[in-house]
Every structure is written in C-alpha cells, then in structure tokens.
Amino acid sequence: MASGRVEVAKVFSLYRTYTRQIRKFPQLYLRQFLQLKARDDVETILYHSSKRRLEKKRLKRVEKEVNRLKLANSGHGRPSVDAFEHFLDLAYGRKGKLKHELMEPVVHDPTAPIPPKIIPAVEKSRPPAYGRVLEALMMDAHARMGRKPYKPGSWKAAALLPPSAIHGSEEAQLFGPFSKRREVNIQWRFQKKTEKLLYPPFRLVSTDDDDQLANASESDKWSAVPDFGLIKDIERLVGPAPPVPLTRKEMAQMGTQVSQEPLSRHPSLWVRRRYRSLLVRVPLVDFPSPSSLTGAKTKVKASISPYSLGVLPSPARREVDDASLAWLDPLPAKSPTKNGRKKEE
C-alpha cells in the first residue's frame, strides 16, 4: 500500500483525472483499453510498490501519461498528433506489451518446418525457423515500419554468412573453417533484429469462422483467430470518400429522387486522419482456411486496408463535358509568312 494518506489521495485524484480524459476519446475500444491501463497503473502504485523510491517513480510515470492524454484531447499542433497516435499504437499493439504478445505466435510458428541442427551434438544450435506469415511481413514495406522490404531468401544462411563460411572457398582456405557457433549466432541475431522492426499483423479469416475453429488442428488454431472486427470498426469510423456533389441543375432534373444521406463516419477530419495513419501501420494477413496454411503451394501475403492514409482516393471530381472540354483545346496556330509578318487581307 502507498505510504501516507496524502499520497493515496493524490493517486486517487490522479486516477479521476485519468478516467475523465479517457472518456473524451472517440472510440469504444480505445476507451476500454485505456481504462484497463489506468486501473493497472494505479494498482501498481498502490499495491505493488514496496519501496518509496519506486512508488514515486511510478507515480511520476502516471502523471506523464495523464498529461499526454490532455495533450491528445487538445487536438492542436504536432505534439497533439503524436500523443493521440501514441495511445492508438498502444491499444492496437503497434508498441508496448501487446505488440510482443501479438508477435509471439508469428515468430514461433508451429507450422514452420524445423531446421536441422548446425552442431549435431547441440540441440540449441538449430537456426531460427521462418513461418509463412513472418516471411510475408518481412517482404512488405508497411509491415517493416516503412523500411525497404526484404527480397525472397534474404534470410537464408547463404545470404547472411560471409564468404569464409562457404566450404572450399578462397576465404575458407585462407582463414580456416568457419565457426559453427558463430554461424548460429549470426542467423539468430538477424532474426531478433528483424522481429523488432516488424508490426504484428491482424489475421483475417473467411466468413465461416466457427467451422474453421472447430475443424482446425492444434497447430493451426493460433492462425484461425479473427480480429474481432477491430479493423472493420476503424474503417467504419474513417468512412469512404465523399461522393461527387450534385449541381443545382442536376438536382432540379432529378427532383425529389435524390436524397443526400450523411456519411456514417466520424465528423472530425482530425480524428479520421489519425485512424487512417494507424491503418498504414496495421498489416493484414489473409488466411482462406486453416487447412490451406499447411499446403505446400499456399501463399500468404501481407497488405494494408484500402482506407489507409495515402490509399483512400481523394474526393471524386466531376467529369468534363464536351462544352467545357472545348474551352481547354488550344487555338490553332496561324502560320507566319516568310519574313515573319502576317499577310494583310
């Protein structure tokens, strides 16, 4: 328990401010996630801080989060954008503890083939196994946090090891045999570095989710979990591009048949842009069925939502009719005379 009634009162006052700022966020899932985070942060201060110094450190961290919430709700300037996107990244696993939990089944894919041991007598000398989902993320620029995607086979031993590791090469004859332990370390170091620079995907399955979960094997069930409609919820909040507005002449011709229904999206352009930028950082992986994942010819490909920032088309523009197009045609140039002067009529 926190030492002193003054500290406890300060913690509860901070918690009330915490929840008050959370209620201003536009999405239900985001509010629920932040409420759970606020409760965990406060419980850590009150019940899991055995030392006074550690208690003050955690209290200062929560105060920083509350100030960041206020900045995110202000909606002014680049600091507000960074603060709002920080909480979006936490809620959707782009950073923090949730990211590591989402990446765990991707990195340790039970369907990936187990590579042979490099050192026959050592079980831990097996190189890392790359599943098809991990390979698809490594070859996607958006999943690699905007970095250059890897080419197929760039994670193989032949592309990672130096020339001295090739048996019979000139470097191997000059420097001697390459260390097997070093060969293992190079491959694992590359895999760990690549894992940190990947966004975890949201897995999409076909409409018969219940049948797939019932018929999936134990090794396939991790990949048959749907995303619980989180992406659809964001796309519904972002909304499609607005239609072409009708002119007064077109509205008069159609009469009362035209009904301009409002778009079912969030009214704030600032909020929509924040969620569209989030969709760029959320790679989607499509699984037609759990059984097809084990097939030899099944290709898993990563992509992003069509509602992402930079993908959603700009507001549609009206087509140019013939009368307007005539004004855009250049006038025919008159041919000058031999001495450069126009002929007199």
mmCIF file of C-alpha atoms in Angstrom:
data_model
loop_
_atom_site.group_PDB
_atom_site.id
_atom_site.type_symbol
_atom_site.label_atom_id
_atom_site.label_comp_id
_atom_site.label_asym_id
_atom_site.label_seq_id
_atom_site.Cartn_x
_atom_site.Cartn_y
_atom_site.Cartn_z
ATOM 1 C CA MET A 1 0.000 0.000 0.000
ATOM 2 C CA ALA A 2 1.168 3.517 -0.728
ATOM 3 C CA SER A 3 2.692 5.168 2.325
ATOM 4 C CA GLY A 4 0.814 8.166 3.723
ATOM 5 C CA ARG A 5 -2.758 9.382 3.297
ATOM 6 C CA VAL A 6 -1.565 12.342 1.255
ATOM 7 C CA GLU A 7 -0.005 10.026 -1.344
ATOM 8 C CA VAL A 8 -3.152 7.881 -1.523
ATOM 9 C CA ALA A 9 -5.333 10.953 -2.002
ATOM 10 C CA LYS A 10 -3.005 12.166 -4.722
ATOM 11 C CA VAL A 11 -3.152 8.820 -6.500
ATOM 12 C CA PHE A 12 -6.967 8.716 -6.476
ATOM 13 C CA SER A 13 -7.156 12.321 -7.656
ATOM 14 C CA LEU A 14 -4.824 11.425 -10.493
ATOM 15 C CA TYR A 15 -6.955 8.382 -11.318
ATOM 16 C CA ARG A 16 -10.104 10.521 -11.560
ATOM 17 C CA THR A 17 -8.331 12.888 -13.941
ATOM 18 C CA TYR A 18 -7.074 9.863 -15.869
ATOM 19 C CA THR A 19 -10.570 8.426 -16.417
ATOM 20 C CA ARG A 20 -12.062 11.850 -17.124
ATOM 21 C CA GLN A 21 -9.662 12.353 -20.025
ATOM 22 C CA ILE A 22 -10.266 8.807 -21.296
ATOM 23 C CA ARG A 23 -14.000 9.453 -21.661
ATOM 24 C CA LYS A 24 -13.227 12.132 -24.269
ATOM 25 C CA PHE A 25 -11.729 9.648 -26.737
ATOM 26 C CA PRO A 26 -13.891 8.904 -29.799
ATOM 27 C CA GLN A 27 -13.891 5.079 -29.913
ATOM 28 C CA LEU A 28 -15.309 2.499 -27.511
ATOM 29 C CA TYR A 29 -12.460 0.005 -27.833
ATOM 30 C CA LEU A 30 -9.854 2.716 -27.265
ATOM 31 C CA ARG A 31 -11.669 3.923 -24.144
ATOM 32 C CA GLN A 32 -11.969 0.397 -22.760
ATOM 33 C CA PHE A 33 -8.286 -0.320 -23.359
ATOM 34 C CA LEU A 34 -7.170 2.904 -21.687
ATOM 35 C CA GLN A 35 -9.484 2.322 -18.720
ATOM 36 C CA LEU A 36 -7.870 -1.063 -18.128
ATOM 37 C CA LYS A 37 -4.450 0.531 -18.486
ATOM 38 C CA ALA A 38 -5.356 3.270 -15.986
ATOM 39 C CA ARG A 39 -6.551 0.715 -13.454
ATOM 40 C CA ASP A 40 -3.373 -1.350 -13.840
ATOM 41 C CA ASP A 41 -1.176 1.734 -13.476
ATOM 42 C CA VAL A 42 -2.907 2.860 -10.287
ATOM 43 C CA GLU A 43 -2.965 -0.627 -8.763
ATOM 44 C CA THR A 44 0.761 -0.910 -9.423
ATOM 45 C CA ILE A 45 1.361 2.253 -7.399
ATOM 46 C CA LEU A 46 -0.945 1.325 -4.519
ATOM 47 C CA TYR A 47 -0.312 -2.391 -4.080
ATOM 48 C CA HIS A 48 2.928 -3.315 -5.827
ATOM 49 C CA SER A 49 5.307 -0.537 -4.812
ATOM 50 C CA SER A 50 7.325 -1.861 -1.898
ATOM 51 C CA LYS A 51 9.866 0.945 -1.901
ATOM 52 C CA ARG A 52 9.239 4.655 -1.568
ATOM 53 C CA ARG A 53 11.592 5.483 -4.421
ATOM 54 C CA LEU A 54 9.868 3.034 -6.772
ATOM 55 C CA GLU A 55 6.464 4.404 -5.766
ATOM 56 C CA LYS A 56 7.463 7.954 -6.673
ATOM 57 C CA LYS A 57 8.898 6.793 -9.982
ATOM 58 C CA ARG A 58 5.668 5.039 -10.956
ATOM 59 C CA LEU A 59 3.574 7.977 -9.802
ATOM 60 C CA LYS A 60 5.622 10.293 -11.991
ATOM 61 C CA ARG A 61 5.112 7.934 -14.931
ATOM 62 C CA VAL A 62 1.321 8.014 -14.480
ATOM 63 C CA GLU A 63 1.375 11.808 -14.254
ATOM 64 C CA LYS A 64 3.216 11.858 -17.557
ATOM 65 C CA GLU A 65 0.530 9.647 -19.140
ATOM 66 C CA VAL A 66 -2.249 11.920 -17.842
ATOM 67 C CA ASN A 67 -0.529 14.981 -19.299
ATOM 68 C CA ARG A 68 -0.184 13.123 -22.584
ATOM 69 C CA LEU A 69 -3.911 12.332 -22.516
ATOM 70 C CA LYS A 70 -4.703 16.016 -22.081
ATOM 71 C CA LEU A 71 -2.408 16.859 -24.969
ATOM 72 C CA ALA A 72 -4.044 14.222 -27.186
ATOM 73 C CA ASN A 73 -7.521 15.584 -26.446
ATOM 74 C CA SER A 74 -6.492 19.169 -27.198
ATOM 75 C CA GLY A 75 -6.113 18.466 -30.927
ATOM 76 C CA HIS A 76 -3.701 21.334 -31.589
ATOM 77 C CA GLY A 77 -0.329 21.029 -33.262
ATOM 78 C CA ARG A 78 2.049 18.207 -33.923
ATOM 79 C CA PRO A 79 2.518 17.287 -30.214
ATOM 80 C CA SER A 80 -1.198 16.517 -30.009
ATOM 81 C CA VAL A 81 -0.957 14.283 -33.085
ATOM 82 C CA ASP A 82 1.989 12.382 -31.611
ATOM 83 C CA ALA A 83 0.198 11.940 -28.276
ATOM 84 C CA PHE A 84 -3.006 10.625 -29.881
ATOM 85 C CA GLU A 85 -1.116 8.217 -32.132
ATOM 86 C CA HIS A 86 0.859 7.023 -29.106
ATOM 87 C CA PHE A 87 -2.325 5.750 -27.450
ATOM 88 C CA LEU A 88 -3.554 4.268 -30.733
ATOM 89 C CA ASP A 89 -0.286 2.354 -31.075
ATOM 90 C CA LEU A 90 -0.617 1.049 -27.521
ATOM 91 C CA ALA A 91 -4.236 -0.039 -27.984
ATOM 92 C CA TYR A 92 -3.644 -1.807 -31.315
ATOM 93 C CA GLY A 93 -0.335 -3.452 -30.479
ATOM 94 C CA ARG A 94 1.983 -1.250 -32.506
ATOM 95 C CA LYS A 95 4.183 -0.788 -29.429
ATOM 96 C CA GLY A 96 4.367 -1.922 -25.832
ATOM 97 C CA LYS A 97 3.456 -5.228 -24.211
ATOM 98 C CA LEU A 98 0.591 -6.007 -26.601
ATOM 99 C CA LYS A 99 2.955 -5.876 -29.575
ATOM 100 C CA HIS A 100 5.154 -8.610 -28.118
ATOM 101 C CA GLU A 101 2.099 -10.743 -27.355
ATOM 102 C CA LEU A 102 0.831 -10.412 -30.940
ATOM 103 C CA MET A 103 4.251 -11.173 -32.414
ATOM 104 C CA GLU A 104 4.747 -14.291 -30.296
ATOM 105 C CA PRO A 105 2.681 -16.698 -32.489
ATOM 106 C CA VAL A 106 4.155 -15.145 -35.643
ATOM 107 C CA VAL A 107 7.770 -15.677 -34.623
ATOM 108 C CA HIS A 108 7.178 -19.099 -33.060
ATOM 109 C CA ASP A 109 5.037 -20.510 -35.850
ATOM 110 C CA PRO A 110 4.090 -24.130 -35.070
ATOM 111 C CA THR A 111 3.522 -24.821 -38.785
ATOM 112 C CA ALA A 112 7.058 -23.766 -39.818
ATOM 113 C CA PRO A 113 9.429 -26.637 -40.672
ATOM 114 C CA ILE A 114 12.069 -27.299 -38.015
ATOM 115 C CA PRO A 115 15.557 -26.666 -39.467
ATOM 116 C CA PRO A 116 18.344 -29.200 -38.873
ATOM 117 C CA LYS A 117 20.990 -28.698 -36.206
ATOM 118 C CA ILE A 118 24.173 -26.952 -37.289
ATOM 119 C CA ILE A 119 26.153 -28.634 -34.490
ATOM 120 C CA PRO A 120 24.928 -32.244 -34.415
ATOM 121 C CA ALA A 121 25.510 -32.738 -30.674
ATOM 122 C CA VAL A 122 23.870 -29.444 -29.582
ATOM 123 C CA GLU A 123 20.081 -29.138 -29.712
ATOM 124 C CA LYS A 124 20.154 -25.341 -29.342
ATOM 125 C CA SER A 125 22.246 -24.978 -32.495
ATOM 126 C CA ARG A 126 19.189 -25.069 -34.744
ATOM 127 C CA PRO A 127 18.814 -21.845 -36.794
ATOM 128 C CA PRO A 128 15.575 -19.866 -36.467
ATOM 129 C CA ALA A 129 12.527 -21.133 -38.334
ATOM 130 C CA TYR A 130 10.659 -18.684 -40.564
ATOM 131 C CA GLY A 131 6.954 -19.308 -40.998
ATOM 132 C CA ARG A 132 4.999 -18.087 -43.993
ATOM 133 C CA VAL A 133 3.408 -15.261 -42.026
ATOM 134 C CA LEU A 134 6.781 -13.967 -40.863
ATOM 135 C CA GLU A 135 8.164 -14.183 -44.396
ATOM 136 C CA ALA A 136 5.157 -12.261 -45.744
ATOM 137 C CA LEU A 137 5.710 -9.496 -43.191
ATOM 138 C CA MET A 138 9.416 -9.285 -43.995
ATOM 139 C CA MET A 139 8.621 -8.781 -47.683
ATOM 140 C CA ASP A 140 6.085 -5.988 -47.016
ATOM 141 C CA ALA A 141 7.267 -2.378 -46.677
ATOM 142 C CA HIS A 142 4.384 -1.301 -44.420
ATOM 143 C CA ALA A 143 4.939 -4.211 -42.032
ATOM 144 C CA ARG A 144 8.639 -3.302 -41.830
ATOM 145 C CA MET A 145 7.775 0.150 -40.404
ATOM 146 C CA GLY A 146 8.260 1.826 -43.776
ATOM 147 C CA ARG A 147 11.685 0.315 -44.391
ATOM 148 C CA LYS A 148 12.808 -1.415 -47.551
ATOM 149 C CA PRO A 149 11.259 -4.898 -47.771
ATOM 150 C CA TYR A 150 13.435 -7.965 -47.930
ATOM 151 C CA LYS A 151 13.765 -9.970 -51.108
ATOM 152 C CA PRO A 152 12.750 -13.639 -51.017
ATOM 153 C CA GLY A 153 15.527 -15.702 -49.498
ATOM 154 C CA SER A 154 17.364 -12.771 -47.894
ATOM 155 C CA TRP A 155 17.099 -14.502 -44.510
ATOM 156 C CA LYS A 156 18.691 -17.732 -45.697
ATOM 157 C CA ALA A 157 22.116 -18.761 -44.442
ATOM 158 C CA ALA A 158 23.708 -18.271 -47.870
ATOM 159 C CA ALA A 159 22.759 -14.567 -47.846
ATOM 160 C CA LEU A 160 23.719 -13.889 -44.210
ATOM 161 C CA LEU A 161 27.023 -15.695 -43.757
ATOM 162 C CA PRO A 162 30.355 -14.298 -45.006
ATOM 163 C CA PRO A 163 32.237 -15.949 -47.902
ATOM 164 C CA SER A 164 34.569 -17.684 -45.444
ATOM 165 C CA ALA A 165 31.628 -19.859 -44.329
ATOM 166 C CA ILE A 166 31.427 -21.483 -47.778
ATOM 167 C CA HIS A 167 33.349 -24.742 -47.750
ATOM 168 C CA GLY A 168 36.130 -24.777 -50.305
ATOM 169 C CA SER A 169 36.108 -21.024 -50.986
ATOM 170 C CA GLU A 170 39.285 -18.972 -51.155
ATOM 171 C CA GLU A 171 38.441 -17.200 -47.880
ATOM 172 C CA ALA A 172 37.833 -20.532 -46.133
ATOM 173 C CA GLN A 173 41.216 -21.819 -47.287
ATOM 174 C CA LEU A 174 42.885 -18.607 -46.125
ATOM 175 C CA PHE A 175 41.199 -18.182 -42.714
ATOM 176 C CA GLY A 176 40.379 -21.777 -41.934
ATOM 177 C CA PRO A 177 36.975 -23.377 -41.224
ATOM 178 C CA PHE A 178 34.181 -21.052 -40.144
ATOM 179 C CA SER A 179 32.966 -21.392 -36.559
ATOM 180 C CA LYS A 180 29.676 -23.273 -36.278
ATOM 181 C CA ARG A 181 28.754 -21.364 -33.130
ATOM 182 C CA ARG A 182 29.297 -18.079 -34.960
ATOM 183 C CA GLU A 183 27.116 -19.326 -37.805
ATOM 184 C CA VAL A 184 24.293 -19.981 -35.335
ATOM 185 C CA ASN A 185 24.708 -16.589 -33.655
ATOM 186 C CA ILE A 186 24.642 -14.665 -36.953
ATOM 187 C CA GLN A 187 21.342 -16.214 -38.013
ATOM 188 C CA TRP A 188 19.665 -15.746 -34.636
ATOM 189 C CA ARG A 189 20.923 -12.166 -34.350
ATOM 190 C CA PHE A 190 19.404 -11.340 -37.738
ATOM 191 C CA GLN A 191 16.068 -12.893 -36.734
ATOM 192 C CA LYS A 192 15.901 -10.971 -33.441
ATOM 193 C CA LYS A 193 16.778 -7.686 -35.148
ATOM 194 C CA THR A 194 14.158 -8.245 -37.838
ATOM 195 C CA GLU A 195 11.491 -9.138 -35.283
ATOM 196 C CA LYS A 196 11.875 -5.775 -33.520
ATOM 197 C CA LEU A 197 11.326 -3.887 -36.795
ATOM 198 C CA LEU A 198 8.031 -5.571 -37.722
ATOM 199 C CA TYR A 199 4.460 -4.593 -36.981
ATOM 200 C CA PRO A 200 2.342 -7.530 -35.786
ATOM 201 C CA PRO A 201 -0.470 -8.412 -38.199
ATOM 202 C CA PHE A 202 -4.186 -8.740 -37.740
ATOM 203 C CA ARG A 203 -5.283 -12.125 -39.034
ATOM 204 C CA LEU A 204 -8.353 -12.296 -41.227
ATOM 205 C CA VAL A 205 -10.284 -15.495 -41.908
ATOM 206 C CA SER A 206 -13.256 -16.264 -44.128
ATOM 207 C CA THR A 207 -16.871 -15.957 -43.024
ATOM 208 C CA ASP A 208 -17.196 -19.465 -41.581
ATOM 209 C CA ASP A 209 -15.000 -18.698 -38.575
ATOM 210 C CA ASP A 210 -16.774 -21.132 -36.224
ATOM 211 C CA ASP A 211 -16.415 -24.058 -38.628
ATOM 212 C CA GLN A 212 -12.749 -23.258 -39.166
ATOM 213 C CA LEU A 213 -12.041 -23.114 -35.450
ATOM 214 C CA ALA A 214 -13.832 -26.423 -34.924
ATOM 215 C CA ASN A 215 -12.011 -28.213 -37.747
ATOM 216 C CA ALA A 216 -8.583 -26.644 -37.192
ATOM 217 C CA SER A 217 -5.780 -28.691 -35.727
ATOM 218 C CA GLU A 218 -3.877 -27.643 -32.622
ATOM 219 C CA SER A 219 -1.040 -26.190 -34.717
ATOM 220 C CA ASP A 220 -3.457 -24.163 -36.860
ATOM 221 C CA LYS A 221 -5.748 -22.714 -34.188
ATOM 222 C CA TRP A 222 -3.468 -19.776 -33.435
ATOM 223 C CA SER A 223 -3.800 -18.612 -37.054
ATOM 224 C CA ALA A 224 -7.582 -19.081 -37.169
ATOM 225 C CA VAL A 225 -8.349 -16.393 -34.573
ATOM 226 C CA PRO A 226 -10.221 -13.453 -36.166
ATOM 227 C CA ASP A 227 -9.540 -9.818 -35.344
ATOM 228 C CA PHE A 228 -12.931 -9.393 -33.568
ATOM 229 C CA GLY A 229 -13.999 -6.674 -36.018
ATOM 230 C CA LEU A 230 -11.438 -4.100 -34.868
ATOM 231 C CA ILE A 231 -10.352 -3.254 -38.419
ATOM 232 C CA LYS A 232 -13.951 -3.037 -39.630
ATOM 233 C CA ASP A 233 -14.695 -0.730 -36.716
ATOM 234 C CA ILE A 234 -11.852 1.585 -37.752
ATOM 235 C CA GLU A 235 -12.921 1.520 -41.408
ATOM 236 C CA ARG A 236 -16.466 2.371 -40.356
ATOM 237 C CA LEU A 237 -15.144 5.294 -38.313
ATOM 238 C CA VAL A 238 -12.967 6.531 -41.193
ATOM 239 C CA GLY A 239 -15.698 6.091 -43.795
ATOM 240 C CA PRO A 240 -15.429 6.080 -47.593
ATOM 241 C CA ALA A 241 -14.567 9.042 -49.767
ATOM 242 C CA PRO A 242 -17.464 11.513 -50.138
ATOM 243 C CA PRO A 243 -19.463 11.281 -53.392
ATOM 244 C CA VAL A 244 -19.453 13.934 -56.082
ATOM 245 C CA PRO A 245 -21.724 16.813 -55.035
ATOM 246 C CA LEU A 246 -24.621 17.467 -57.397
ATOM 247 C CA THR A 247 -25.083 20.797 -59.109
ATOM 248 C CA ARG A 248 -28.314 22.753 -58.826
ATOM 249 C CA LYS A 249 -29.173 21.833 -62.421
ATOM 250 C CA GLU A 250 -28.739 18.115 -61.722
ATOM 251 C CA MET A 251 -30.740 18.330 -58.520
ATOM 252 C CA ALA A 252 -33.539 20.139 -60.383
ATOM 253 C CA GLN A 253 -33.578 17.466 -63.091
ATOM 254 C CA MET A 254 -33.743 14.597 -60.593
ATOM 255 C CA GLY A 255 -36.290 16.350 -58.402
ATOM 256 C CA THR A 256 -37.092 14.647 -55.117
ATOM 257 C CA GLN A 257 -35.466 11.359 -56.122
ATOM 258 C CA VAL A 258 -32.084 12.410 -54.763
ATOM 259 C CA SER A 259 -31.554 12.110 -51.023
ATOM 260 C CA GLN A 260 -28.198 13.321 -49.770
ATOM 261 C CA GLU A 261 -27.744 10.989 -46.793
ATOM 262 C CA PRO A 262 -24.927 11.877 -44.397
ATOM 263 C CA LEU A 263 -21.905 9.570 -44.383
ATOM 264 C CA SER A 264 -21.688 7.191 -41.425
ATOM 265 C CA ARG A 265 -18.231 8.261 -40.319
ATOM 266 C CA HIS A 266 -16.710 10.357 -37.573
ATOM 267 C CA PRO A 267 -17.427 14.058 -38.117
ATOM 268 C CA SER A 268 -13.915 15.188 -37.185
ATOM 269 C CA LEU A 269 -11.393 15.179 -40.031
ATOM 270 C CA TRP A 270 -8.567 15.305 -37.484
ATOM 271 C CA VAL A 271 -9.730 12.056 -35.846
ATOM 272 C CA ARG A 272 -10.255 10.320 -39.197
ATOM 273 C CA ARG A 273 -6.718 11.144 -40.277
ATOM 274 C CA ARG A 274 -5.299 9.706 -37.056
ATOM 275 C CA TYR A 275 -7.069 6.409 -37.647
ATOM 276 C CA ARG A 276 -6.124 6.354 -41.319
ATOM 277 C CA SER A 277 -2.468 6.761 -40.344
ATOM 278 C CA LEU A 278 -2.957 3.883 -37.882
ATOM 279 C CA LEU A 279 -4.216 1.609 -40.678
ATOM 280 C CA VAL A 280 -0.916 2.111 -42.510
ATOM 281 C CA ARG A 281 0.823 0.514 -39.513
ATOM 282 C CA VAL A 282 -1.578 -2.456 -39.320
ATOM 283 C CA PRO A 283 -0.634 -5.171 -41.845
ATOM 284 C CA LEU A 284 -3.427 -7.574 -42.736
ATOM 285 C CA VAL A 285 -2.781 -11.247 -43.410
ATOM 286 C CA ASP A 286 -5.469 -13.246 -45.183
ATOM 287 C CA PHE A 287 -5.998 -16.907 -44.366
ATOM 288 C CA PRO A 288 -8.558 -18.551 -46.693
ATOM 289 C CA SER A 289 -8.832 -21.528 -44.326
ATOM 290 C CA PRO A 290 -6.746 -23.065 -41.551
ATOM 291 C CA SER A 291 -6.194 -26.268 -43.541
ATOM 292 C CA SER A 292 -4.745 -24.397 -46.526
ATOM 293 C CA LEU A 293 -1.987 -22.953 -44.370
ATOM 294 C CA THR A 294 -0.305 -26.343 -44.256
ATOM 295 C CA GLY A 295 -0.438 -26.741 -48.042
ATOM 296 C CA ALA A 296 2.808 -26.541 -49.937
ATOM 297 C CA LYS A 297 1.543 -24.116 -52.586
ATOM 298 C CA THR A 298 -0.396 -21.741 -50.330
ATOM 299 C CA LYS A 299 0.984 -18.191 -50.439
ATOM 300 C CA VAL A 300 0.416 -15.835 -47.522
ATOM 301 C CA LYS A 301 0.570 -12.161 -48.456
ATOM 302 C CA ALA A 302 0.503 -9.081 -46.243
ATOM 303 C CA SER A 303 -1.365 -5.931 -47.234
ATOM 304 C CA ILE A 304 -2.957 -2.847 -45.680
ATOM 305 C CA SER A 305 -6.514 -1.606 -45.558
ATOM 306 C CA PRO A 306 -7.828 0.364 -48.571
ATOM 307 C CA TYR A 307 -8.895 3.049 -46.073
ATOM 308 C CA SER A 308 -5.299 3.744 -45.028
ATOM 309 C CA LEU A 309 -3.734 7.163 -45.322
ATOM 310 C CA GLY A 310 -2.408 7.614 -48.851
ATOM 311 C CA VAL A 311 -4.532 4.743 -50.204
ATOM 312 C CA LEU A 312 -8.028 6.179 -49.839
ATOM 313 C CA PRO A 313 -8.767 8.129 -53.037
ATOM 314 C CA SER A 314 -9.182 11.875 -52.909
ATOM 315 C CA PRO A 315 -12.695 13.337 -53.217
ATOM 316 C CA ALA A 316 -14.118 12.448 -56.622
ATOM 317 C CA ARG A 317 -14.251 15.171 -59.248
ATOM 318 C CA ARG A 318 -16.878 15.702 -61.892
ATOM 319 C CA GLU A 319 -16.246 14.539 -65.451
ATOM 320 C CA VAL A 320 -15.631 17.274 -68.008
ATOM 321 C CA ASP A 321 -18.407 17.560 -70.604
ATOM 322 C CA ASP A 322 -17.889 18.449 -74.284
ATOM 323 C CA ALA A 323 -18.743 22.126 -73.817
ATOM 324 C CA SER A 324 -16.164 22.561 -71.063
ATOM 325 C CA LEU A 325 -13.614 20.490 -72.925
ATOM 326 C CA ALA A 326 -13.835 22.842 -75.925
ATOM 327 C CA TRP A 327 -12.518 25.686 -73.779
ATOM 328 C CA LEU A 328 -9.457 23.614 -72.895
ATOM 329 C CA ASP A 329 -8.479 22.876 -76.510
ATOM 330 C CA PRO A 330 -5.636 25.130 -77.706
ATOM 331 C CA LEU A 331 -6.367 27.565 -80.532
ATOM 332 C CA PRO A 332 -4.908 26.605 -83.928
ATOM 333 C CA ALA A 333 -1.677 28.497 -84.548
ATOM 334 C CA LYS A 334 -1.592 30.747 -87.620
ATOM 335 C CA SER A 335 1.278 30.060 -89.982
ATOM 336 C CA PRO A 336 3.511 33.155 -90.344
ATOM 337 C CA THR A 337 4.755 34.473 -93.678
ATOM 338 C CA LYS A 338 8.239 34.036 -94.999
ATOM 339 C CA ASN A 339 9.531 37.293 -93.448
ATOM 340 C CA GLY A 340 7.735 36.651 -90.140
ATOM 341 C CA ARG A 341 4.822 39.076 -90.740
ATOM 342 C CA LYS A 342 1.195 38.155 -91.120
ATOM 343 C CA LYS A 343 -0.412 38.525 -94.507
ATOM 344 C CA GLU A 344 -2.596 41.589 -94.922
ATOM 345 C CA GLU A 345 -6.105 40.981 -96.220
#
